[in-house]
Amino acid sequence: MPHPFPLGRRRGWFFLLPLLLLVATACASPMDTFGGQGDHARTVLALYWLFIGAALFVGVTVIGLLLYAFFRFRHRPQGGEPREVHGHTLLEVTWFLIPTAIVLLVAIPSWRVVFRFGQAPPPNALRVEVVAHQWWWEFRYQDYPLGDGQPLVSANELYLPVGRPVALTLRSNDVIHSFWVPRLAGKKDAFPGVTTRLTFTPLETGTYHGQCAEFCGVSHALMRLRVKVVSGEDFEAWVQRRRAYTPFPLAGAAARGWEVFQARGCNACHAIAGTPARGVIGPDLTGFAGRDGIAAMVLPNTPGDLARWLRDPQAVKPMAKMPKLALTDEEVEALVAFLTALRE
Amino acid sequence: MEKASAHPLAEALHPPTSTGEDHRKVLMWLFLASDVLFFGSLIGTFVVYAQRVPHTPLAEVFNIPLTTWSAFVLLMSSVTMALAVWAAHSGKMRLMRFYLLATVLLGIHFLADQGFEFYHFVHDGFTPRTNPMASAFFTLTGFHGAHVTVGVLWLLSLFLASFRGGITQRNAIWVEIAGLYWHFVDVVWIVIFAVVYLIGASFW
Amino acid sequence: MAVGVGVARGLTTAGLRQTVWEWVTTVDHKRIGVLYFWTVLFWFLLAGVQALIMRLQLARPEAGVVSPAVYNQLFTMHGTMMVFLVGTPIASVFANMVLPLMIGARDVAFPRLNALSYWIFLFGGLLLNAGWLAGQVFDAGWTGYANVSTRPFSPGLGGDFWVMGLIVLGFSTMTSAFNFLVTIINMRAPGMTFMRMPLMVWALFIVFVLVILAFPVLTVALVFLWFDRLYGTRFFDATAGGNVVLWQHLFWIFGHPEVYILILPAFGILSEVIPTFSRKPIFGYASMVLAMGVIAFLGFGVWAHHMFTVGMGPVGNFAFSLTTMLIAIPTGVKVFNWLATMWGGQIRWKTPMLFAASTVVLFVVGGLSGMMHASPPINTQHQDSYFVVAHFHYVLFGGLVMALFAGLYYWLPKLTGRLLDERLGKVHWALTFIGFNLTFFPMHFLGALGMPRRIYTYPAEAGWGGLNLLITVGAYITALGVLVFALNLLRSLRKGEPAGNDPWDGRTLEWSLPSPPPEYNFERIPVVHGRDAWWERKRKGRVPVGGGSDGNPNPHATPAAGHTPGGTEEIHLPKPSVIPLILALGLAVAGVGVIYHPAVIALGVAMTLGAIVAWALEPPLRGTLHIRG
């Protein structure tokens, strides 16, 4: 009784499936690696297409040959015993040399990029120190000190000028994290006690999504960020606004909120430019009202979500370091009014 | 059916092996190969940390004369061990017992020296918690000492067993295998002594 | 004795006690193989259920099926169990089931050591999972990276159970490796040189060499973490100058050879199943051996390709990228050799061959995605994303697990005496193949769309929801396949078709024996004249026993053990022993003591030392069987 390849004619479905999935991928994501909107990501993308092409070529050829063999050499009753073939030196040498050639074909461009990425950043690069914390991002602009000599500090949103190289130095305050904004650049890990570097140039203005990419504890999934790439002039304007910033004078509920902010000890952990609040344990809150999200882009920045966060941070982000202060409704209202008044 | 010998250290029957070597000797060689990787990782970690971590210069921590003496003692114990193996293979059981005991005593002396050394380190504030280099140092030398201790216990048990005719010329392979282990532990100490103590005290 | 018979007898109380005692004291490698198999199957099912729960959680954005803490525990233990309790012991499963049969040996070199490796495996696995009972389970990933795995960031006992469980399990793997290495080195049948061994034996040989060289490095890393967590040492304390990357180096110096430890048994299975069902000898035996050796050797030089985003610098990244790309070449050679074996054959599409053939296809896919990771720049977009999850599931599930099923359908009948059902087998295969690809192929796209791994949820606006739902459906289809396999297994044990000696018209010596073989395997030790010794005998009438009907004893063969030419065979039977179990229990108890109380350590050490002494004093043989020639 012959042993036909199972599924017979219906085997065509096997090949339709990956194609369907390929089409399904047309849905993009703000985190996709195909954006190529930073020079780093764009260079990687070029390599990516080279490798995908080579992989498809090799895969289709080899799997094609395998599938052919599966059908062509299936047992047939009139088949008899196959000839015993133990090897073929020329064939074996060939299929050693050809893969070697293909490997070198893709590897050499790859290695050239490795050395290019390893070069020191250009002298005009914007220097930003990225400090990763459980579970938020701190950005320190060493090139733009404030009046008192301290660097301009921001949290969870990184402002960058388009077209200018940015030289990130990364470190962590606690465990290993990884800084990843896929449309702009590949990722780089951030360590306690060691500094790493990532240099790239944003090529298009826009808002880019990022996320921590090294497991860093229970709320690793909730450590996201935004990069806002703006024109050179807008960037300079932003810097000036930050340097000159002060939330005062405050009125009404916002002023009450500032009292609560101090009375409940928020200023012990948080800093706000232009105020006596100088805390360094938690994210800098200057210009908080303009941010896209709260708690490292986990919640949208709306008064309702803000109130939810203030009431019970751990319910939003398990084991968040921000204490649950048992705030009264009145205190929450006031704080929300204060924080939503923090516009640059 | 034959009854297998009920003697405590009776040998298993030895069919011819593909290599001609006894199973147990091949096993010991394989084990020692794996132990090379074990100690290699420990030594490597020590070297990395000795170079990178801020710490008190090792020249101020170590007592090189003492460690040189204990290294010599361990080296001599390998001589007595080799002699014990020779004696066992030659059927000279009383001589073998003498050399086994000598090896055990030298091994204990080595351990006592190490204990003395560690006591003073801790007393001077150099403990496994002092810094990463210290953690690596104590873990490395501690595991080596544990290997020596296992060796001492093993040789002691061979020594005791030999009194009841448990070790004979026919099963001298047991002494030979213990000897392989003992020599390995000694060689590891030579490396540790050279890298950790001598090079350490000179450069780190 | 077949599992089925043992189970049947076990249904009376006296019979049950006797049966349980037999299994608890067995030193028969075939029974130990059965014990390993059932235990591995149990862990596989448990880890699989964990995956199914994770997939429920990820099917929709912010699904809320499990909390983040529980999700993190699930992915940690799923990975840990699949690697250490399923993948790694597969070598021991098959080595115990068939290795001595394939080399013409009556037993392994150290029967009690062999039993010990199983009991340590059992107790170590229980220790590893004991955290679930204590409600404290490790949650920092199967790779346990410092410093999130150190005490300040992973307080609680979960990390300690993980560390101690793995250390104890390491002893199991090493013990098994030592035993089988000596067996292969020293107990091959006369005439079976290394280059005449079945490729499965070569694969296992190389696996066990890797084990004894790689596991000590893992042990060192685990010891460092253990000491940091429990005794306050500073190996991974960044505030004291410790380097957290040291963990990654040590872990991956073990970890990369480990993945070859995982896949080489699959290569061995393919190299037996494909020739048998293609009815042709393996193409390029010598280059297959060389390829496995080169892969194993190079495998020690690629570890930092798991660390391309760590900042080693361009020279470091280049060096490891180079070695990693090179490893693709011998792997490719193997794929072509399997293809060439099938080429010109008369392929019988039985279940083992279905699984084996799909393994080759799926492994090619996994290997290609691996090549992409091998480029450091591309790696900066792939690392820690679902692209990596896709890659390693293609090579480990598509590669290893599919081959595992091939091996089980192929060799379980030799141990149980009963075939598995062919139709159920084909249904199992179809569900697995479809489910697997539906689960893991979309993960390449998820990775390309920027989804990081080890996240318990994602927002709707990320655009990952559709693919995740598809993947979850695929996972449950795959699970259905496993269910069919379980049914097939149970059915086969009770009323499967008797296998007979040689159900597949095999090529190697195990098929010359009854199914199941007698306790001592071979009545007469065969003398081997070439590769595929059993095939040669069937096709060319060469008698494997020295001094037999061809009148020309192999002058280079040593006399078969205990064989008097033309006379009686003397077969030495090993003595069953409960000591290995006690020794293993002592190790596990000591491990528990490290976590809870020094007195318990003392108890465990006392048990271990006592067992060692008893072992030394216990006679290893129970008697001799005489079989007239």
mmCIF file of C-alpha atoms in Angstrom, chain A residues 51-305:
data_model
loop_
_atom_site.group_PDB
_atom_site.id
_atom_site.type_symbol
_atom_site.label_atom_id
_atom_site.label_comp_id
_atom_site.label_asym_id
_atom_site.label_seq_id
_atom_site.Cartn_x
_atom_site.Cartn_y
_atom_site.Cartn_z
ATOM 1 C CA PHE A 51 19.374 39.476 5.513
ATOM 2 C CA ILE A 52 15.676 38.924 4.871
ATOM 3 C CA GLY A 53 16.450 38.598 1.176
ATOM 4 C CA ALA A 54 19.234 36.106 1.806
ATOM 5 C CA ALA A 55 17.113 34.181 4.325
ATOM 6 C CA LEU A 56 14.195 33.974 1.902
ATOM 7 C CA PHE A 57 16.502 32.837 -0.875
ATOM 8 C CA VAL A 58 18.152 30.161 1.249
ATOM 9 C CA GLY A 59 14.913 29.161 2.961
ATOM 10 C CA VAL A 60 12.855 28.835 -0.181
ATOM 11 C CA THR A 61 15.643 26.924 -1.935
ATOM 12 C CA VAL A 62 16.389 24.500 0.893
ATOM 13 C CA ILE A 63 12.812 23.972 2.013
ATOM 14 C CA GLY A 64 11.783 23.723 -1.606
ATOM 15 C CA LEU A 65 14.321 20.970 -2.169
ATOM 16 C CA LEU A 66 13.178 19.219 0.996
ATOM 17 C CA LEU A 67 9.530 19.349 -0.018
ATOM 18 C CA TYR A 68 10.438 18.117 -3.477
ATOM 19 C CA ALA A 69 12.318 15.197 -1.933
ATOM 20 C CA PHE A 70 9.394 14.408 0.368
ATOM 21 C CA PHE A 71 7.089 13.958 -2.614
ATOM 22 C CA ARG A 72 9.387 12.682 -5.291
ATOM 23 C CA PHE A 73 11.004 9.971 -3.203
ATOM 24 C CA ARG A 74 8.009 8.676 -1.335
ATOM 25 C CA HIS A 75 7.713 4.930 -1.304
ATOM 26 C CA ARG A 76 6.004 3.361 -4.283
ATOM 27 C CA PRO A 77 5.131 -0.320 -4.414
ATOM 28 C CA GLN A 78 7.147 -0.850 -7.572
ATOM 29 C CA GLY A 79 10.073 1.054 -6.031
ATOM 30 C CA GLY A 80 12.404 -1.680 -4.832
ATOM 31 C CA GLU A 81 15.429 -1.036 -2.664
ATOM 32 C CA PRO A 82 17.121 2.310 -3.149
ATOM 33 C CA ARG A 83 20.744 2.436 -4.159
ATOM 34 C CA GLU A 84 23.079 2.699 -1.160
ATOM 35 C CA VAL A 85 24.847 6.021 -1.463
ATOM 36 C CA HIS A 86 27.217 6.877 1.388
ATOM 37 C CA GLY A 87 28.512 10.225 0.212
ATOM 38 C CA HIS A 88 29.871 12.299 -2.647
ATOM 39 C CA THR A 89 32.929 14.372 -1.963
ATOM 40 C CA LEU A 90 32.407 16.988 -4.674
ATOM 41 C CA LEU A 91 28.807 17.560 -3.621
ATOM 42 C CA GLU A 92 29.784 17.842 0.016
ATOM 43 C CA VAL A 93 32.536 20.324 -0.743
ATOM 44 C CA THR A 94 30.112 22.364 -2.844
ATOM 45 C CA TRP A 95 27.507 22.578 -0.186
ATOM 46 C CA PHE A 96 30.151 23.598 2.264
ATOM 47 C CA LEU A 97 31.528 26.358 0.014
ATOM 48 C CA ILE A 98 28.234 27.864 -1.162
ATOM 49 C CA PRO A 99 26.811 28.491 2.328
ATOM 50 C CA THR A 100 30.192 29.889 3.360
ATOM 51 C CA ALA A 101 30.000 32.336 0.466
ATOM 52 C CA ILE A 102 26.445 33.350 1.358
ATOM 53 C CA VAL A 103 27.400 33.826 4.978
ATOM 54 C CA LEU A 104 30.286 36.091 4.022
ATOM 55 C CA LEU A 105 28.024 37.990 1.637
ATOM 56 C CA VAL A 106 25.739 39.025 4.456
ATOM 57 C CA ALA A 107 28.316 39.093 7.210
ATOM 58 C CA ILE A 108 30.797 41.532 5.711
ATOM 59 C CA PRO A 109 28.358 44.447 5.288
ATOM 60 C CA SER A 110 27.181 43.644 8.781
ATOM 61 C CA TRP A 111 30.644 43.879 10.277
ATOM 62 C CA ARG A 112 31.309 47.142 8.520
ATOM 63 C CA VAL A 113 28.283 48.583 10.263
ATOM 64 C CA VAL A 114 29.526 47.182 13.580
ATOM 65 C CA PHE A 115 32.677 49.253 13.297
ATOM 66 C CA ARG A 116 30.819 52.294 12.062
ATOM 67 C CA PHE A 117 28.449 52.144 15.040
ATOM 68 C CA GLY A 118 31.449 51.731 17.324
ATOM 69 C CA GLN A 119 32.927 55.102 16.418
ATOM 70 C CA ALA A 120 32.960 57.959 18.877
ATOM 71 C CA PRO A 121 30.118 60.472 18.513
ATOM 72 C CA PRO A 122 30.844 63.622 16.477
ATOM 73 C CA PRO A 123 31.899 66.711 18.468
ATOM 74 C CA ASN A 124 28.676 68.629 17.726
ATOM 75 C CA ALA A 125 26.508 65.857 19.159
ATOM 76 C CA LEU A 126 23.921 66.752 21.738
ATOM 77 C CA ARG A 127 24.915 64.965 24.946
ATOM 78 C CA VAL A 128 22.142 63.486 27.027
ATOM 79 C CA GLU A 129 22.606 61.201 30.010
ATOM 80 C CA VAL A 130 19.905 58.574 30.311
ATOM 81 C CA VAL A 131 19.407 57.227 33.804
ATOM 82 C CA ALA A 132 17.080 54.229 34.003
ATOM 83 C CA HIS A 133 15.151 53.641 37.183
ATOM 84 C CA GLN A 134 12.650 51.054 38.260
ATOM 85 C CA TRP A 135 10.295 51.942 36.346
ATOM 86 C CA TRP A 136 10.838 55.334 34.720
ATOM 87 C CA TRP A 137 13.368 57.207 32.614
ATOM 88 C CA GLU A 138 15.440 60.212 33.604
ATOM 89 C CA PHE A 139 17.062 62.423 30.959
ATOM 90 C CA ARG A 140 19.827 64.823 31.892
ATOM 91 C CA TYR A 141 20.953 67.392 29.313
ATOM 92 C CA GLN A 142 24.555 68.097 30.279
ATOM 93 C CA ASP A 143 24.921 70.637 27.456
ATOM 94 C CA TYR A 144 22.125 72.787 28.867
ATOM 95 C CA PRO A 145 22.765 73.542 32.511
ATOM 96 C CA LEU A 146 20.226 75.581 34.396
ATOM 97 C CA GLY A 147 21.075 78.762 36.232
ATOM 98 C CA ASP A 148 22.422 76.936 39.279
ATOM 99 C CA GLY A 149 24.736 74.706 37.255
ATOM 100 C CA GLN A 150 22.509 71.632 37.469
ATOM 101 C CA PRO A 151 21.726 69.968 34.136
ATOM 102 C CA LEU A 152 18.319 70.415 32.591
ATOM 103 C CA VAL A 153 16.405 67.318 33.661
ATOM 104 C CA SER A 154 13.325 65.730 32.182
ATOM 105 C CA ALA A 155 11.531 62.459 32.766
ATOM 106 C CA ASN A 156 9.942 59.906 30.444
ATOM 107 C CA GLU A 157 9.841 62.344 27.508
ATOM 108 C CA LEU A 158 13.037 63.036 25.624
ATOM 109 C CA TYR A 159 13.068 66.223 23.517
ATOM 110 C CA LEU A 160 15.518 66.149 20.616
ATOM 111 C CA PRO A 161 16.276 68.463 17.708
ATOM 112 C CA VAL A 162 15.917 66.904 14.264
ATOM 113 C CA GLY A 163 18.999 66.369 12.159
ATOM 114 C CA ARG A 164 21.522 66.717 14.988
ATOM 115 C CA PRO A 165 23.415 63.698 16.332
ATOM 116 C CA VAL A 166 22.575 62.848 19.915
ATOM 117 C CA ALA A 167 25.160 61.054 22.038
ATOM 118 C CA LEU A 168 23.374 59.180 24.790
ATOM 119 C CA THR A 169 25.313 57.873 27.751
ATOM 120 C CA LEU A 170 23.241 55.329 29.639
ATOM 121 C CA ARG A 171 23.332 54.019 33.151
ATOM 122 C CA SER A 172 20.928 52.589 35.665
ATOM 123 C CA ASN A 173 20.081 53.513 39.194
ATOM 124 C CA ASP A 174 19.219 49.962 40.201
ATOM 125 C CA VAL A 175 18.977 46.927 37.878
ATOM 126 C CA ILE A 176 19.722 46.384 34.197
ATOM 127 C CA HIS A 177 17.309 48.171 31.840
ATOM 128 C CA SER A 178 17.425 48.695 28.078
ATOM 129 C CA PHE A 179 16.606 51.862 26.148
ATOM 130 C CA TRP A 180 14.703 51.071 22.968
ATOM 131 C CA VAL A 181 12.997 53.458 20.565
ATOM 132 C CA PRO A 182 12.778 51.193 17.523
ATOM 133 C CA ARG A 183 11.884 53.774 14.876
ATOM 134 C CA LEU A 184 14.923 55.829 15.737
ATOM 135 C CA ALA A 185 17.609 53.350 16.793
ATOM 136 C CA GLY A 186 18.378 49.890 18.042
ATOM 137 C CA LYS A 187 18.523 49.333 21.747
ATOM 138 C CA LYS A 188 21.280 49.689 24.302
ATOM 139 C CA ASP A 189 21.360 48.252 27.809
ATOM 140 C CA ALA A 190 21.756 50.458 30.875
ATOM 141 C CA PHE A 191 23.719 49.111 33.839
ATOM 142 C CA PRO A 192 24.339 50.031 37.451
ATOM 143 C CA GLY A 193 27.954 50.997 37.910
ATOM 144 C CA VAL A 194 28.873 50.981 34.192
ATOM 145 C CA THR A 195 28.188 53.502 31.421
ATOM 146 C CA THR A 196 27.147 52.520 27.913
ATOM 147 C CA ARG A 197 26.721 54.672 24.807
ATOM 148 C CA LEU A 198 24.233 55.011 21.981
ATOM 149 C CA THR A 199 24.624 57.598 19.234
ATOM 150 C CA PHE A 200 22.039 58.338 16.555
ATOM 151 C CA THR A 201 20.572 61.221 14.556
ATOM 152 C CA PRO A 202 16.796 61.638 14.366
ATOM 153 C CA LEU A 203 15.907 62.292 10.725
ATOM 154 C CA GLU A 204 12.220 63.236 10.905
ATOM 155 C CA THR A 205 10.216 65.247 13.390
ATOM 156 C CA GLY A 206 7.489 63.450 15.275
ATOM 157 C CA THR A 207 6.666 61.596 18.453
ATOM 158 C CA TYR A 208 8.278 58.205 18.844
ATOM 159 C CA HIS A 209 7.407 55.422 21.238
ATOM 160 C CA GLY A 210 9.943 53.523 23.313
ATOM 161 C CA GLN A 211 9.951 50.856 25.979
ATOM 162 C CA CYS A 212 12.362 49.193 28.370
ATOM 163 C CA ALA A 213 13.687 46.054 26.746
ATOM 164 C CA GLU A 214 15.465 44.207 29.540
ATOM 165 C CA PHE A 215 13.413 42.528 32.254
ATOM 166 C CA CYS A 216 13.780 44.783 35.270
ATOM 167 C CA GLY A 217 11.265 43.641 37.823
ATOM 168 C CA VAL A 218 7.553 43.290 38.280
ATOM 169 C CA SER A 219 6.582 46.421 36.353
ATOM 170 C CA HIS A 220 9.026 45.993 33.501
ATOM 171 C CA ALA A 221 6.085 46.052 31.061
ATOM 172 C CA LEU A 222 5.094 49.475 32.369
ATOM 173 C CA MET A 223 8.322 51.353 31.688
ATOM 174 C CA ARG A 224 7.642 53.222 28.467
ATOM 175 C CA LEU A 225 8.874 56.503 27.065
ATOM 176 C CA ARG A 226 8.363 59.055 24.302
ATOM 177 C CA VAL A 227 10.894 60.829 22.176
ATOM 178 C CA LYS A 228 9.735 64.145 20.764
ATOM 179 C CA VAL A 229 11.786 65.188 17.781
ATOM 180 C CA VAL A 230 11.218 68.825 16.911
ATOM 181 C CA SER A 231 12.863 71.378 14.637
ATOM 182 C CA GLY A 232 16.112 72.949 15.791
ATOM 183 C CA GLU A 233 14.383 76.256 16.567
ATOM 184 C CA ASP A 234 11.586 74.563 18.507
ATOM 185 C CA PHE A 235 14.205 72.674 20.495
ATOM 186 C CA GLU A 236 16.100 75.842 21.396
ATOM 187 C CA ALA A 237 12.820 77.482 22.331
ATOM 188 C CA TRP A 238 11.979 74.553 24.556
ATOM 189 C CA VAL A 239 15.329 74.810 26.289
ATOM 190 C CA GLN A 240 14.814 78.527 26.873
ATOM 191 C CA ARG A 241 11.339 77.958 28.280
ATOM 192 C CA ARG A 242 12.672 75.291 30.626
ATOM 193 C CA ARG A 243 15.501 77.502 31.778
ATOM 194 C CA ALA A 244 13.163 80.373 32.517
ATOM 195 C CA TYR A 245 10.395 78.223 33.862
ATOM 196 C CA THR A 246 8.465 78.835 36.983
ATOM 197 C CA PRO A 247 4.893 77.770 37.710
ATOM 198 C CA PHE A 248 4.304 80.838 39.861
ATOM 199 C CA PRO A 249 2.144 82.719 40.435
ATOM 200 C CA LEU A 250 -0.511 80.065 41.042
ATOM 201 C CA ALA A 251 -4.178 80.761 41.710
ATOM 202 C CA GLY A 252 -7.034 79.025 43.380
ATOM 203 C CA ALA A 253 -7.020 75.255 43.407
ATOM 204 C CA ALA A 254 -3.546 75.117 41.882
ATOM 205 C CA ALA A 255 -2.125 77.210 44.714
ATOM 206 C CA ARG A 256 -3.817 74.936 47.226
ATOM 207 C CA GLY A 257 -2.285 72.029 45.333
ATOM 208 C CA TRP A 258 1.193 73.474 45.766
ATOM 209 C CA GLU A 259 0.576 73.622 49.522
ATOM 210 C CA VAL A 260 -0.491 69.974 49.532
ATOM 211 C CA PHE A 261 2.544 69.104 47.388
ATOM 212 C CA GLN A 262 4.805 70.413 50.121
ATOM 213 C CA ALA A 263 2.721 69.366 53.106
ATOM 214 C CA ARG A 264 2.501 65.733 52.009
ATOM 215 C CA GLY A 265 6.217 65.583 51.172
ATOM 216 C CA CYS A 266 6.012 65.255 47.411
ATOM 217 C CA ASN A 267 8.891 67.706 47.112
ATOM 218 C CA ALA A 268 11.112 65.227 48.945
ATOM 219 C CA CYS A 269 11.137 63.006 45.847
ATOM 220 C CA HIS A 270 10.182 65.277 42.962
ATOM 221 C CA ALA A 271 11.767 68.403 41.504
ATOM 222 C CA ILE A 272 10.026 71.223 39.652
ATOM 223 C CA ALA A 273 12.132 73.917 38.007
ATOM 224 C CA GLY A 274 11.536 77.386 39.402
ATOM 225 C CA THR A 275 10.342 76.067 42.754
ATOM 226 C CA PRO A 276 12.060 74.988 45.966
ATOM 227 C CA ALA A 277 11.126 71.388 45.119
ATOM 228 C CA ARG A 278 14.458 69.652 44.515
ATOM 229 C CA GLY A 279 13.780 65.976 45.094
ATOM 230 C CA VAL A 280 15.851 63.572 42.944
ATOM 231 C CA ILE A 281 14.340 60.228 43.908
ATOM 232 C CA GLY A 282 11.341 60.419 41.598
ATOM 233 C CA PRO A 283 10.753 61.861 38.105
ATOM 234 C CA ASP A 284 11.233 65.552 37.487
ATOM 235 C CA LEU A 285 7.771 67.097 37.124
ATOM 236 C CA THR A 286 8.654 70.321 35.270
ATOM 237 C CA GLY A 287 6.183 70.806 32.452
ATOM 238 C CA PHE A 288 4.255 67.762 33.591
ATOM 239 C CA ALA A 289 0.992 69.017 32.130
ATOM 240 C CA GLY A 290 2.429 68.860 28.624
ATOM 241 C CA ARG A 291 3.414 65.213 28.791
ATOM 242 C CA ASP A 292 1.595 62.567 26.759
ATOM 243 C CA GLY A 293 1.290 60.164 29.649
ATOM 244 C CA ILE A 294 1.682 59.499 33.347
ATOM 245 C CA ALA A 295 3.903 57.005 35.175
ATOM 246 C CA ALA A 296 6.186 56.355 32.216
ATOM 247 C CA MET A 297 3.450 56.527 29.600
ATOM 248 C CA VAL A 298 1.294 53.903 31.266
ATOM 249 C CA LEU A 299 -1.774 56.086 31.705
ATOM 250 C CA PRO A 300 -2.986 58.941 29.500
ATOM 251 C CA ASN A 301 -2.379 62.343 31.034
ATOM 252 C CA THR A 302 -5.958 63.258 31.955
ATOM 253 C CA PRO A 303 -7.203 64.602 35.264
ATOM 254 C CA GLY A 304 -9.154 61.407 35.896
ATOM 255 C CA ASP A 305 -6.135 59.173 35.303
#
